[in-house]
Amino acid sequence: MGTIVLDPVTRIEGHLRIDTRVESGAVTEAWSRGEMFRGFEVFLSGRDPFDAPVITQRICGVCPVSHAVAACRAVESALDISVPRNGQLLRSLVLGANYLQSHVLHFYQLSALDFVNVAALLEYDGSDPVLRELKAWAQGEVSSGKILPAAPFLPQMTGQYSADPKWNLAALSHYVEALEVRQEAHQMAALFGGKMPHTAALIPGGVTTGVEPEAVEDCRTRLRRVRRFIENVYLGDVLAAARLFPEYGAVGGGVRRFLSYGVFEEGDRDWLPSGVVEAGKLSPLDTRRISEQVASSKYAGSGGQHPLQGETRPEPHKSGAYSWLKAPRYGGAAYEVGPLARMVVAAAAGHPQVTATLNGFLADTGLEQQVLFSVLGRHAARALEALLVAQRMETWLERLEVGAASVGTYTPRPGGDGEGLTEAPRGALGHWTQVRDGKIARYQAVVPSTWNFSPRGDRSDPGPVETALLGTPVDEQGQGLEVARVVRSFDPCIACAVH
Ligand code: NFE
Ligand code: MG
């Protein structure tokens, strides 16, 4: 019996530590620890509710748009503010662009190097300028700085990497191309968000930039380029990883309970639906069933609390607590959130585009549906979702109405209780607030990575990643590459998770 500890988990945002117990070459127990405290919920109290979208965006530089949307919706629901159609579509476009950069970032910059053999660069003697510069970078030499600043790619963790030299080099070249694609996606978001990463234009009531025909055309052009990359490069690289590492189609399954709040405003309803799937069965989402438990979390309190009544009282030395994440539960149980959860919920709800895309993918690859509940399934769901969102953004651009208002006029009431639900790239995101006399009396954010990286709950039940790690085959003499692959498939952001 041994242990494998990853501390810190690298190539993620924020400070995450994973502890595992290993027996006979497989993980038998796991603990996920968020290693920082931030306090956004504490310092929001007493502020003007209209500050919430500005402040909560600073929770994260990767998914700030989602926090802006959740905060706007929480304030709109508390103060009875509605959003015109153009405002909804602009939000969906800014959020969609943010999904695209985030999914591309996650695969190329954060996860692909779990599979790609970077040492392949050291053998490279061809003339491709990008690969030559990467080789210099991998060797730790000062590069020209044209493509990337000098920084080492190596050493990688010990373990089995791709033995396909052609794919290794192609994926590394795509790593660089992905940086440009992300820039393009950020620029799309900035066209309507005013600036990125933290948008200035999303406010309760709508989006202040309005609809200029030039911006619509500019967005369309950039979207075409990003979409081409997803179709011609990203999907192919995910499939190549699946071909080279088929065993990860049976590793990292997890709790197999999936939750989505629904996302992408399109008028009367969200484009991707809300819902909860357990044992393949879809039920409607009932947010009264959400609670945050703290038995294993470094916060005072006991028993699960609904986020509207939730509190954030740090207790760093609490006995039995091992994480700064709370433990969100739905009906008392841990749920996985994220692109895979959104695809599972949408497919169970009979969503036409999602069902067609998922079925097409399974038919083209000959893969069983079962394979989706795995490390590879999460990567595939993210790539397919990127394609679906890029396609749908064209529809939102078409539906924008030049000259129509994108922010309503309103007189907010002085107080009320608000629930702001959306989906961030990494999964279900909810902000809850109580506004009293024009000030925030309470604020709670329950974030995707808080769901996925949750510690044990009040019944000592493990969180989704703690469950997904169970049974993962590992090299006991190694450094935990296999553990890292499972962990990164969830796209952790601990800066968000601890907020
Ligand atoms: Ni910091 Fe975030 C997303 C949110 S986190 S990245 O996507 O909300 O889980
Ligand atoms: Mg919280």
Short mmCIF file of C-alpha atoms and ligand atoms in Angstrom, two decimals:
data_model
loop_
_atom_site.label_atom_id
_atom_site.label_comp_id
_atom_site.label_asym_id
_atom_site.label_seq_id
_atom_site.Cartn_x
_atom_site.Cartn_y
_atom_site.Cartn_z
CA MET A 1 0.00 0.00 0.00
CA GLY A 2 1.28 3.48 -0.85
CA THR A 3 0.25 7.01 -1.46
CA ILE A 4 0.49 9.38 -4.38
CA VAL A 5 0.23 13.08 -3.65
CA LEU A 6 -0.02 15.85 -6.23
CA ASP A 7 0.78 19.13 -4.54
CA PRO A 8 0.28 21.45 -6.21
CA VAL A 9 -1.59 20.14 -9.26
CA THR A 10 0.01 22.13 -12.07
CA ARG A 11 -1.47 23.43 -15.36
CA ILE A 12 -4.69 24.49 -13.64
CA GLU A 13 -5.86 27.77 -12.09
CA GLY A 14 -5.55 28.04 -8.29
CA HIS A 15 -4.08 25.81 -5.59
CA LEU A 16 -5.26 22.20 -5.57
CA ARG A 17 -3.78 19.25 -3.72
CA ILE A 18 -4.82 15.67 -4.41
CA ASP A 19 -4.00 12.86 -1.98
CA THR A 20 -4.54 9.25 -2.92
CA ARG A 21 -4.13 5.87 -1.29
CA VAL A 22 -2.95 3.21 -3.70
CA GLU A 23 -3.16 -0.57 -3.41
CA SER A 24 -2.19 -3.23 -5.97
CA GLY A 25 -1.64 -0.63 -8.67
CA ALA A 26 -4.96 1.22 -8.31
CA VAL A 27 -6.34 4.19 -6.35
CA THR A 28 -8.48 3.03 -3.41
CA GLU A 29 -9.19 6.39 -1.77
CA ALA A 30 -8.76 10.05 -2.72
CA TRP A 31 -9.00 13.47 -1.12
CA SER A 32 -9.38 16.76 -3.00
CA ARG A 33 -8.14 19.82 -1.13
CA GLY A 34 -8.59 23.45 -2.08
CA GLU A 35 -5.63 25.19 -0.50
CA MET A 36 -6.60 28.85 -0.36
CA PHE A 37 -9.26 31.20 0.98
CA ARG A 38 -10.37 34.37 -0.78
CA GLY A 39 -13.55 35.77 0.78
CA PHE A 40 -15.51 37.32 -2.10
CA GLU A 41 -18.80 36.40 -0.40
CA VAL A 42 -17.64 38.18 2.76
CA PHE A 43 -16.55 41.46 1.20
CA LEU A 44 -19.56 41.68 -1.12
CA SER A 45 -21.76 42.18 1.88
CA GLY A 46 -22.68 45.84 2.38
CA ARG A 47 -21.90 46.72 -1.25
CA ASP A 48 -24.25 48.12 -3.86
CA PRO A 49 -25.83 45.14 -5.70
CA PHE A 50 -24.90 46.76 -9.02
CA ASP A 51 -21.24 46.22 -8.04
CA ALA A 52 -21.75 42.44 -7.95
CA PRO A 53 -21.08 41.74 -11.68
CA VAL A 54 -17.95 43.94 -11.56
CA ILE A 55 -16.57 42.40 -8.36
CA THR A 56 -17.48 38.76 -8.94
CA GLN A 57 -15.83 38.75 -12.37
CA ARG A 58 -12.54 39.15 -10.49
CA ILE A 59 -13.08 35.67 -9.03
CA CYS A 60 -11.45 34.41 -12.22
CA GLY A 61 -9.73 35.45 -15.44
CA VAL A 62 -10.80 32.30 -17.30
CA CYS A 63 -14.58 32.36 -16.77
CA PRO A 64 -15.33 35.97 -15.73
CA VAL A 65 -18.23 36.29 -18.18
CA SER A 66 -20.10 33.49 -16.40
CA HIS A 67 -19.71 35.27 -13.08
CA ALA A 68 -20.97 38.49 -14.67
CA VAL A 69 -24.01 36.68 -16.07
CA ALA A 70 -24.76 34.87 -12.77
CA ALA A 71 -24.42 38.13 -10.81
CA CYS A 72 -26.61 40.06 -13.28
CA ARG A 73 -29.27 37.37 -13.12
CA ALA A 74 -29.14 37.26 -9.30
CA VAL A 75 -29.57 41.05 -9.08
CA GLU A 76 -32.27 41.05 -11.78
CA SER A 77 -34.18 38.37 -9.91
CA ALA A 78 -33.81 40.19 -6.56
CA LEU A 79 -34.77 43.63 -7.87
CA ASP A 80 -37.26 42.66 -10.59
CA ILE A 81 -35.32 43.81 -13.65
CA SER A 82 -35.91 42.36 -17.11
CA VAL A 83 -33.57 42.15 -20.11
CA PRO A 84 -34.53 42.90 -23.73
CA ARG A 85 -33.95 40.26 -26.40
CA ASN A 86 -30.85 41.98 -27.82
CA GLY A 87 -29.32 42.08 -24.35
CA GLN A 88 -29.91 38.34 -23.92
CA LEU A 89 -28.41 37.51 -27.30
CA LEU A 90 -25.37 39.72 -26.68
CA ARG A 91 -24.80 38.00 -23.34
CA SER A 92 -25.03 34.62 -25.06
CA LEU A 93 -22.49 35.75 -27.66
CA VAL A 94 -20.00 37.08 -25.08
CA LEU A 95 -20.45 33.95 -22.98
CA GLY A 96 -20.20 31.72 -26.05
CA ALA A 97 -16.91 33.36 -27.09
CA ASN A 98 -15.67 32.84 -23.55
CA TYR A 99 -16.56 29.13 -23.72
CA LEU A 100 -14.59 28.77 -26.94
CA GLN A 101 -11.39 30.27 -25.55
CA SER A 102 -11.78 28.29 -22.33
CA HIS A 103 -12.33 24.89 -23.98
CA VAL A 104 -9.44 25.42 -26.40
CA LEU A 105 -7.21 26.56 -23.52
CA HIS A 106 -8.16 23.54 -21.46
CA PHE A 107 -7.27 21.02 -24.13
CA TYR A 108 -4.11 22.49 -25.60
CA GLN A 109 -2.45 24.51 -22.86
CA LEU A 110 -3.66 22.58 -19.81
CA SER A 111 -4.34 18.93 -20.70
CA ALA A 112 -2.76 17.80 -23.96
CA LEU A 113 0.72 17.67 -22.44
CA ASP A 114 -0.56 14.82 -20.23
CA PHE A 115 -0.55 12.76 -23.44
CA VAL A 116 1.86 14.38 -25.91
CA ASN A 117 5.51 13.38 -25.69
CA VAL A 118 7.29 16.74 -25.61
CA ALA A 119 10.69 15.04 -25.83
CA ALA A 120 9.79 14.36 -29.48
CA LEU A 121 10.84 17.97 -30.09
CA LEU A 122 14.43 17.23 -29.12
CA GLU A 123 14.70 14.87 -32.11
CA TYR A 124 13.15 17.38 -34.51
CA ASP A 125 15.45 18.46 -37.33
CA GLY A 126 12.94 19.78 -39.88
CA SER A 127 12.47 23.35 -41.01
CA ASP A 128 9.05 24.30 -39.58
CA PRO A 129 9.76 27.61 -37.80
CA VAL A 130 7.18 26.98 -35.07
CA LEU A 131 8.58 23.56 -34.21
CA ARG A 132 12.13 24.86 -34.36
CA GLU A 133 11.30 27.58 -31.91
CA LEU A 134 9.45 25.13 -29.69
CA LYS A 135 12.51 22.92 -29.73
CA ALA A 136 14.61 25.79 -28.47
CA TRP A 137 11.94 26.45 -25.87
CA ALA A 138 11.90 22.79 -24.76
CA GLN A 139 15.67 22.86 -24.42
CA GLY A 140 15.39 25.88 -22.16
CA GLU A 141 17.28 28.04 -24.64
CA VAL A 142 16.35 31.66 -24.99
CA SER A 143 14.04 31.69 -27.97
CA SER A 144 13.57 34.50 -30.44
CA GLY A 145 10.51 35.52 -28.44
CA LYS A 146 8.51 35.74 -31.67
CA ILE A 147 6.25 32.80 -30.93
CA LEU A 148 6.59 32.29 -27.20
CA PRO A 149 8.70 33.74 -24.44
CA ALA A 150 11.51 31.45 -23.36
CA ALA A 151 10.29 28.90 -20.84
CA PRO A 152 10.93 25.20 -20.34
CA PHE A 153 8.43 22.58 -21.59
CA LEU A 154 10.47 19.82 -19.96
CA PRO A 155 10.77 17.76 -17.86
CA GLN A 156 7.35 16.10 -18.00
CA MET A 157 6.15 13.79 -15.22
CA THR A 158 7.42 10.24 -15.63
CA GLY A 159 5.02 7.93 -17.44
CA GLN A 160 3.76 6.67 -20.77
CA TYR A 161 3.28 9.40 -23.38
CA SER A 162 2.21 9.13 -27.00
CA ALA A 163 4.50 6.99 -29.13
CA ASP A 164 3.17 8.56 -32.35
CA PRO A 165 5.91 11.03 -33.36
CA LYS A 166 3.77 12.67 -36.03
CA TRP A 167 0.95 13.43 -33.60
CA ASN A 168 3.38 14.64 -30.92
CA LEU A 169 4.74 17.28 -33.29
CA ALA A 170 1.35 18.19 -34.73
CA ALA A 171 -0.20 18.62 -31.29
CA LEU A 172 2.70 20.84 -30.20
CA SER A 173 2.29 22.98 -33.26
CA HIS A 174 -1.45 23.20 -32.49
CA TYR A 175 -0.54 24.30 -28.98
CA VAL A 176 0.84 27.49 -30.53
CA GLU A 177 -2.03 27.89 -33.00
CA ALA A 178 -4.48 27.50 -30.10
CA LEU A 179 -2.99 30.61 -28.46
CA GLU A 180 -3.96 32.65 -31.53
CA VAL A 181 -7.40 31.08 -31.64
CA ARG A 182 -7.93 32.02 -28.00
CA GLN A 183 -6.93 35.57 -28.82
CA GLU A 184 -9.50 35.62 -31.61
CA ALA A 185 -12.19 34.34 -29.20
CA HIS A 186 -11.26 36.99 -26.63
CA GLN A 187 -11.54 39.65 -29.34
CA MET A 188 -15.02 38.35 -30.23
CA ALA A 189 -16.06 38.67 -26.60
CA ALA A 190 -14.56 42.17 -26.39
CA LEU A 191 -16.58 43.35 -29.42
CA PHE A 192 -19.75 43.18 -27.32
CA GLY A 193 -18.27 42.95 -23.81
CA GLY A 194 -16.25 46.18 -24.17
CA LYS A 195 -13.04 44.53 -22.98
CA MET A 196 -11.71 41.17 -21.90
CA PRO A 197 -11.03 39.24 -19.76
CA HIS A 198 -13.28 41.24 -17.43
CA THR A 199 -16.12 42.71 -19.45
CA ALA A 200 -17.34 46.23 -18.77
CA ALA A 201 -20.64 45.98 -20.63
CA LEU A 202 -22.65 43.28 -18.84
CA ILE A 203 -24.87 45.00 -16.29
CA PRO A 204 -28.15 44.07 -14.62
CA GLY A 205 -30.72 44.76 -17.34
CA GLY A 206 -28.62 43.93 -20.38
CA VAL A 207 -25.48 44.79 -22.32
CA THR A 208 -24.41 48.41 -22.79
CA THR A 209 -22.48 48.06 -26.07
CA GLY A 210 -25.57 47.70 -28.25
CA VAL A 211 -25.64 46.19 -31.74
CA GLU A 212 -23.42 47.85 -34.35
CA PRO A 213 -23.48 46.21 -37.80
CA GLU A 214 -19.66 46.48 -38.08
CA ALA A 215 -19.22 44.58 -34.81
CA VAL A 216 -21.63 41.88 -35.97
CA GLU A 217 -19.64 41.41 -39.19
CA ASP A 218 -16.31 41.46 -37.35
CA CYS A 219 -17.58 38.84 -34.92
CA ARG A 220 -18.79 36.65 -37.78
CA THR A 221 -15.35 36.72 -39.45
CA ARG A 222 -13.51 35.84 -36.24
CA LEU A 223 -16.03 33.14 -35.42
CA ARG A 224 -15.40 31.48 -38.79
CA ARG A 225 -11.70 31.16 -38.01
CA VAL A 226 -12.29 29.77 -34.52
CA ARG A 227 -14.87 27.34 -35.83
CA ARG A 228 -12.49 26.10 -38.53
CA PHE A 229 -9.92 25.34 -35.84
CA ILE A 230 -12.46 23.41 -33.76
CA GLU A 231 -13.65 21.40 -36.77
CA ASN A 232 -10.29 20.75 -38.41
CA VAL A 233 -7.87 20.62 -35.50
CA TYR A 234 -9.37 20.39 -31.98
CA LEU A 235 -11.80 17.52 -32.65
CA GLY A 236 -9.11 15.58 -34.52
CA ASP A 237 -6.61 15.95 -31.69
CA VAL A 238 -9.14 14.72 -29.13
CA LEU A 239 -9.82 11.71 -31.35
CA ALA A 240 -6.08 11.10 -31.74
CA ALA A 241 -5.70 11.09 -27.95
CA ALA A 242 -8.60 8.63 -27.76
CA ARG A 243 -6.97 6.38 -30.37
CA LEU A 244 -3.61 6.47 -28.58
CA PHE A 245 -4.96 6.10 -25.03
CA PRO A 246 -8.13 3.96 -25.33
CA GLU A 247 -7.75 2.79 -21.73
CA TYR A 248 -8.84 6.29 -20.60
CA GLY A 249 -12.26 5.54 -22.04
CA ALA A 250 -12.75 3.29 -19.03
CA VAL A 251 -11.04 5.41 -16.35
CA GLY A 252 -12.38 8.29 -14.25
CA GLY A 253 -16.14 7.61 -14.49
CA GLY A 254 -17.18 9.16 -11.20
CA VAL A 255 -20.57 9.64 -9.56
CA ARG A 256 -22.58 9.41 -12.83
CA ARG A 257 -25.07 11.91 -11.50
CA PHE A 258 -25.19 15.00 -13.69
CA LEU A 259 -26.59 18.46 -13.13
CA SER A 260 -27.05 21.47 -15.41
CA TYR A 261 -28.70 24.84 -14.73
CA GLY A 262 -29.23 25.56 -18.42
CA VAL A 263 -27.43 28.31 -20.35
CA PHE A 264 -27.43 30.72 -23.29
CA GLU A 265 -30.41 33.05 -23.15
CA GLU A 266 -32.45 33.08 -26.35
CA GLY A 267 -35.63 34.86 -25.35
CA ASP A 268 -38.14 32.71 -23.51
CA ARG A 269 -35.68 30.02 -22.59
CA ASP A 270 -32.06 28.95 -22.50
CA TRP A 271 -30.60 27.17 -25.51
CA LEU A 272 -29.08 24.34 -23.44
CA PRO A 273 -31.64 23.01 -20.95
CA SER A 274 -31.52 22.68 -17.18
CA GLY A 275 -32.03 19.31 -15.56
CA VAL A 276 -30.68 16.56 -13.39
CA VAL A 277 -29.79 13.07 -14.62
CA GLU A 278 -29.36 10.10 -12.34
CA ALA A 279 -29.13 6.49 -13.58
CA GLY A 280 -29.91 7.81 -17.06
CA LYS A 281 -33.19 9.36 -15.90
CA LEU A 282 -33.89 13.07 -16.37
CA SER A 283 -35.71 15.11 -13.70
CA PRO A 284 -36.47 18.82 -13.63
CA LEU A 285 -34.03 20.98 -11.67
CA ASP A 286 -35.38 22.13 -8.31
CA THR A 287 -32.88 24.57 -6.79
CA ARG A 288 -34.51 24.27 -3.35
CA ARG A 289 -32.76 20.90 -3.16
CA ILE A 290 -29.28 22.51 -3.32
CA SER A 291 -27.29 22.78 -0.12
CA GLU A 292 -23.69 23.38 0.83
CA GLN A 293 -22.28 21.13 3.52
CA VAL A 294 -19.18 21.99 5.58
CA ALA A 295 -18.32 18.92 7.73
CA SER A 296 -14.99 18.54 5.85
CA SER A 297 -14.61 22.23 4.94
CA LYS A 298 -12.74 24.90 6.86
CA TYR A 299 -15.87 26.88 7.65
CA ALA A 300 -17.97 27.21 10.80
CA GLY A 301 -21.49 25.84 10.79
CA SER A 302 -23.18 22.50 10.63
CA GLY A 303 -25.76 20.83 8.44
CA GLY A 304 -26.28 21.72 4.80
CA GLN A 305 -27.51 25.23 4.08
CA HIS A 306 -29.33 26.46 1.01
CA PRO A 307 -27.10 29.14 -0.58
CA LEU A 308 -29.68 31.87 -0.01
CA GLN A 309 -29.17 31.33 3.74
CA GLY A 310 -25.52 30.31 3.34
CA GLU A 311 -22.68 31.78 5.40
CA THR A 312 -18.94 32.08 4.91
CA ARG A 313 -17.19 32.00 8.28
CA PRO A 314 -13.64 30.70 7.86
CA GLU A 315 -12.34 28.33 10.52
CA PRO A 316 -8.83 27.36 9.35
CA HIS A 317 -8.10 24.94 12.19
CA LYS A 318 -11.46 23.16 12.28
CA SER A 319 -11.13 19.53 13.33
CA GLY A 320 -11.75 17.04 10.49
CA ALA A 321 -11.76 19.75 7.82
CA TYR A 322 -9.31 19.36 4.92
CA SER A 323 -10.41 21.80 2.21
CA TRP A 324 -11.35 25.44 1.65
CA LEU A 325 -14.07 24.26 -0.71
CA LYS A 326 -17.54 23.72 0.66
CA ALA A 327 -19.37 20.53 -0.38
CA PRO A 328 -22.36 21.35 -2.63
CA ARG A 329 -25.01 18.63 -2.72
CA TYR A 330 -28.29 18.18 -4.60
CA GLY A 331 -30.88 16.24 -2.63
CA GLY A 332 -27.97 15.36 -0.34
CA ALA A 333 -25.88 13.75 -3.12
CA ALA A 334 -22.74 14.82 -5.01
CA TYR A 335 -23.23 15.70 -8.71
CA GLU A 336 -20.84 16.14 -11.61
CA VAL A 337 -21.16 19.38 -13.55
CA GLY A 338 -19.50 20.59 -16.76
CA PRO A 339 -19.62 19.99 -20.52
CA LEU A 340 -20.26 16.25 -20.11
CA ALA A 341 -23.12 16.96 -17.67
CA ARG A 342 -24.59 19.54 -20.08
CA MET A 343 -24.41 17.07 -22.98
CA VAL A 344 -25.94 14.24 -20.90
CA VAL A 345 -28.77 16.47 -19.64
CA ALA A 346 -29.45 17.96 -23.07
CA ALA A 347 -29.45 14.54 -24.76
CA ALA A 348 -31.81 13.16 -22.08
CA ALA A 349 -34.09 16.15 -22.75
CA GLY A 350 -34.08 15.37 -26.49
CA HIS A 351 -32.23 18.57 -27.49
CA PRO A 352 -32.06 18.30 -31.31
CA GLN A 353 -28.55 19.65 -32.02
CA VAL A 354 -26.89 17.99 -29.03
CA THR A 355 -28.51 14.62 -29.73
CA ALA A 356 -27.56 14.73 -33.41
CA THR A 357 -23.96 15.74 -32.66
CA LEU A 358 -23.47 13.14 -29.92
CA ASN A 359 -25.04 10.34 -31.98
CA GLY A 360 -23.01 11.38 -35.03
CA PHE A 361 -19.82 11.30 -32.98
CA LEU A 362 -20.55 7.84 -31.58
CA ALA A 363 -21.50 6.52 -35.03
CA ASP A 364 -18.38 8.01 -36.71
CA THR A 365 -15.99 6.69 -34.10
CA GLY A 366 -17.74 3.37 -33.43
CA LEU A 367 -17.48 4.13 -29.71
CA GLU A 368 -20.04 2.87 -27.20
CA GLN A 369 -22.05 5.46 -25.28
CA GLN A 370 -20.46 4.08 -22.11
CA VAL A 371 -17.13 5.59 -23.16
CA LEU A 372 -18.51 9.07 -22.47
CA PHE A 373 -18.35 8.44 -18.73
CA SER A 374 -14.59 8.68 -18.53
CA VAL A 375 -11.54 10.91 -18.88
CA LEU A 376 -11.83 10.73 -22.68
CA GLY A 377 -15.58 11.31 -22.51
CA ARG A 378 -15.03 14.64 -20.74
CA HIS A 379 -12.49 15.78 -23.34
CA ALA A 380 -14.80 14.70 -26.16
CA ALA A 381 -17.85 16.40 -24.60
CA ARG A 382 -15.89 19.64 -24.26
CA ALA A 383 -14.72 19.57 -27.88
CA LEU A 384 -18.19 18.70 -29.19
CA GLU A 385 -19.71 21.45 -27.08
CA ALA A 386 -17.20 23.92 -28.52
CA LEU A 387 -18.40 22.96 -31.99
CA LEU A 388 -22.09 23.23 -31.01
CA VAL A 389 -21.60 26.64 -29.40
CA ALA A 390 -19.61 27.97 -32.36
CA GLN A 391 -22.41 26.83 -34.68
CA ARG A 392 -25.14 28.34 -32.50
CA MET A 393 -23.33 31.69 -32.21
CA GLU A 394 -24.08 32.22 -35.92
CA THR A 395 -27.79 32.01 -35.08
CA TRP A 396 -27.45 34.53 -32.25
CA LEU A 397 -25.63 36.92 -34.60
CA GLU A 398 -28.44 36.57 -37.13
CA ARG A 399 -31.12 37.22 -34.53
CA LEU A 400 -29.58 40.48 -33.26
CA GLU A 401 -31.65 43.48 -34.18
CA VAL A 402 -29.67 46.56 -35.22
CA GLY A 403 -31.03 49.68 -33.53
CA ALA A 404 -33.15 47.86 -30.92
CA ALA A 405 -32.32 48.38 -27.24
CA SER A 406 -29.91 45.99 -25.53
CA VAL A 407 -30.57 47.40 -22.03
CA GLY A 408 -34.02 48.01 -20.61
CA THR A 409 -35.08 51.03 -18.55
CA TYR A 410 -36.09 50.23 -15.03
CA THR A 411 -36.50 51.45 -11.47
CA PRO A 412 -35.08 48.73 -9.26
CA ARG A 413 -36.96 47.92 -6.07
CA PRO A 414 -34.88 48.46 -2.90
CA GLY A 415 -34.65 44.83 -1.87
CA GLY A 416 -35.50 41.21 -2.51
CA ASP A 417 -34.01 37.74 -2.74
CA GLY A 418 -32.21 36.76 -5.93
CA GLU A 419 -31.11 33.56 -7.62
CA GLY A 420 -28.79 33.87 -10.63
CA LEU A 421 -28.21 30.63 -12.49
CA THR A 422 -26.06 30.02 -15.54
CA GLU A 423 -23.48 27.56 -16.81
CA ALA A 424 -19.80 28.48 -16.86
CA PRO A 425 -17.47 26.58 -19.20
CA ARG A 426 -16.71 24.23 -16.27
CA GLY A 427 -20.33 23.72 -15.23
CA ALA A 428 -23.27 24.89 -13.14
CA LEU A 429 -22.74 28.34 -11.64
CA GLY A 430 -25.19 29.94 -9.21
CA HIS A 431 -25.06 33.26 -7.35
CA TRP A 432 -27.59 33.88 -4.58
CA THR A 433 -28.12 37.23 -2.89
CA GLN A 434 -30.33 38.93 -0.36
CA VAL A 435 -30.62 42.69 -1.01
CA ARG A 436 -31.91 44.91 1.80
CA ASP A 437 -32.30 48.72 1.61
CA GLY A 438 -30.32 48.86 -1.61
CA LYS A 439 -27.32 46.96 -0.19
CA ILE A 440 -26.15 43.36 -0.42
CA ALA A 441 -27.02 41.71 2.92
CA ARG A 442 -25.83 38.26 1.86
CA TYR A 443 -24.04 36.82 -1.16
CA GLN A 444 -23.19 33.22 -1.93
CA ALA A 445 -21.60 31.78 -5.05
CA VAL A 446 -21.70 28.02 -5.69
CA VAL A 447 -19.22 27.37 -8.47
CA PRO A 448 -18.65 24.48 -10.93
CA SER A 449 -15.29 23.44 -9.51
CA THR A 450 -16.81 23.59 -6.02
CA TRP A 451 -19.25 20.87 -7.15
CA ASN A 452 -16.63 18.74 -8.91
CA PHE A 453 -13.75 19.17 -6.44
CA SER A 454 -15.93 19.07 -3.36
CA PRO A 455 -14.49 17.34 -0.28
CA ARG A 456 -16.51 14.76 1.60
CA GLY A 457 -19.96 15.90 2.67
CA ASP A 458 -21.78 15.57 5.99
CA ARG A 459 -22.22 11.82 5.51
CA SER A 460 -18.50 11.41 4.70
CA ASP A 461 -19.53 10.79 1.07
CA PRO A 462 -16.75 11.70 -1.37
CA GLY A 463 -17.11 14.43 -4.01
CA PRO A 464 -17.19 13.75 -7.80
CA VAL A 465 -13.41 13.88 -8.41
CA GLU A 466 -12.71 11.94 -5.22
CA THR A 467 -15.08 9.28 -6.60
CA ALA A 468 -13.77 9.45 -10.18
CA LEU A 469 -10.25 8.65 -8.97
CA LEU A 470 -11.29 5.36 -7.35
CA GLY A 471 -9.97 2.38 -9.30
CA THR A 472 -7.64 4.48 -11.48
CA PRO A 473 -4.70 2.24 -12.44
CA VAL A 474 -1.41 3.87 -11.47
CA ASP A 475 2.29 3.15 -11.63
CA GLU A 476 3.09 2.99 -7.93
CA GLN A 477 6.73 3.97 -8.60
CA GLY A 478 5.63 6.90 -10.77
CA GLN A 479 4.75 10.51 -9.99
CA GLY A 480 0.98 10.26 -10.46
CA LEU A 481 0.55 11.12 -14.13
CA GLU A 482 -2.52 8.83 -14.26
CA VAL A 483 -4.07 10.69 -11.32
CA ALA A 484 -3.33 14.03 -12.97
CA ARG A 485 -5.10 12.89 -16.16
CA VAL A 486 -8.31 12.12 -14.24
CA VAL A 487 -8.12 15.37 -12.27
CA ARG A 488 -7.47 17.56 -15.32
CA SER A 489 -10.30 15.97 -17.29
CA PHE A 490 -12.61 17.97 -14.98
CA ASP A 491 -10.84 21.24 -15.89
CA PRO A 492 -10.26 22.41 -12.31
CA CYS A 493 -10.28 26.09 -11.36
CA ILE A 494 -9.64 26.40 -7.66
CA ALA A 495 -9.55 30.21 -7.77
CA CYS A 496 -13.24 29.94 -8.70
CA ALA A 497 -13.95 27.02 -6.40
CA VAL A 498 -12.83 28.82 -3.24
CA HIS A 499 -13.78 32.36 -4.25
NI1 NFE B 1 -12.12 29.98 -12.74
FE1 NFE B 1 -15.08 28.96 -13.48
C1 NFE B 1 -15.64 28.14 -14.96
C2 NFE B 1 -16.77 29.33 -12.83
S1 NFE B 1 -14.91 27.35 -12.26
S2 NFE B 1 -12.99 28.91 -14.23
O1 NFE B 1 -15.84 27.65 -15.99
O2 NFE B 1 -17.78 29.64 -12.48
O3 NFE B 1 -15.29 26.01 -11.88
MG MG B 2 -19.52 29.86 -2.17
#
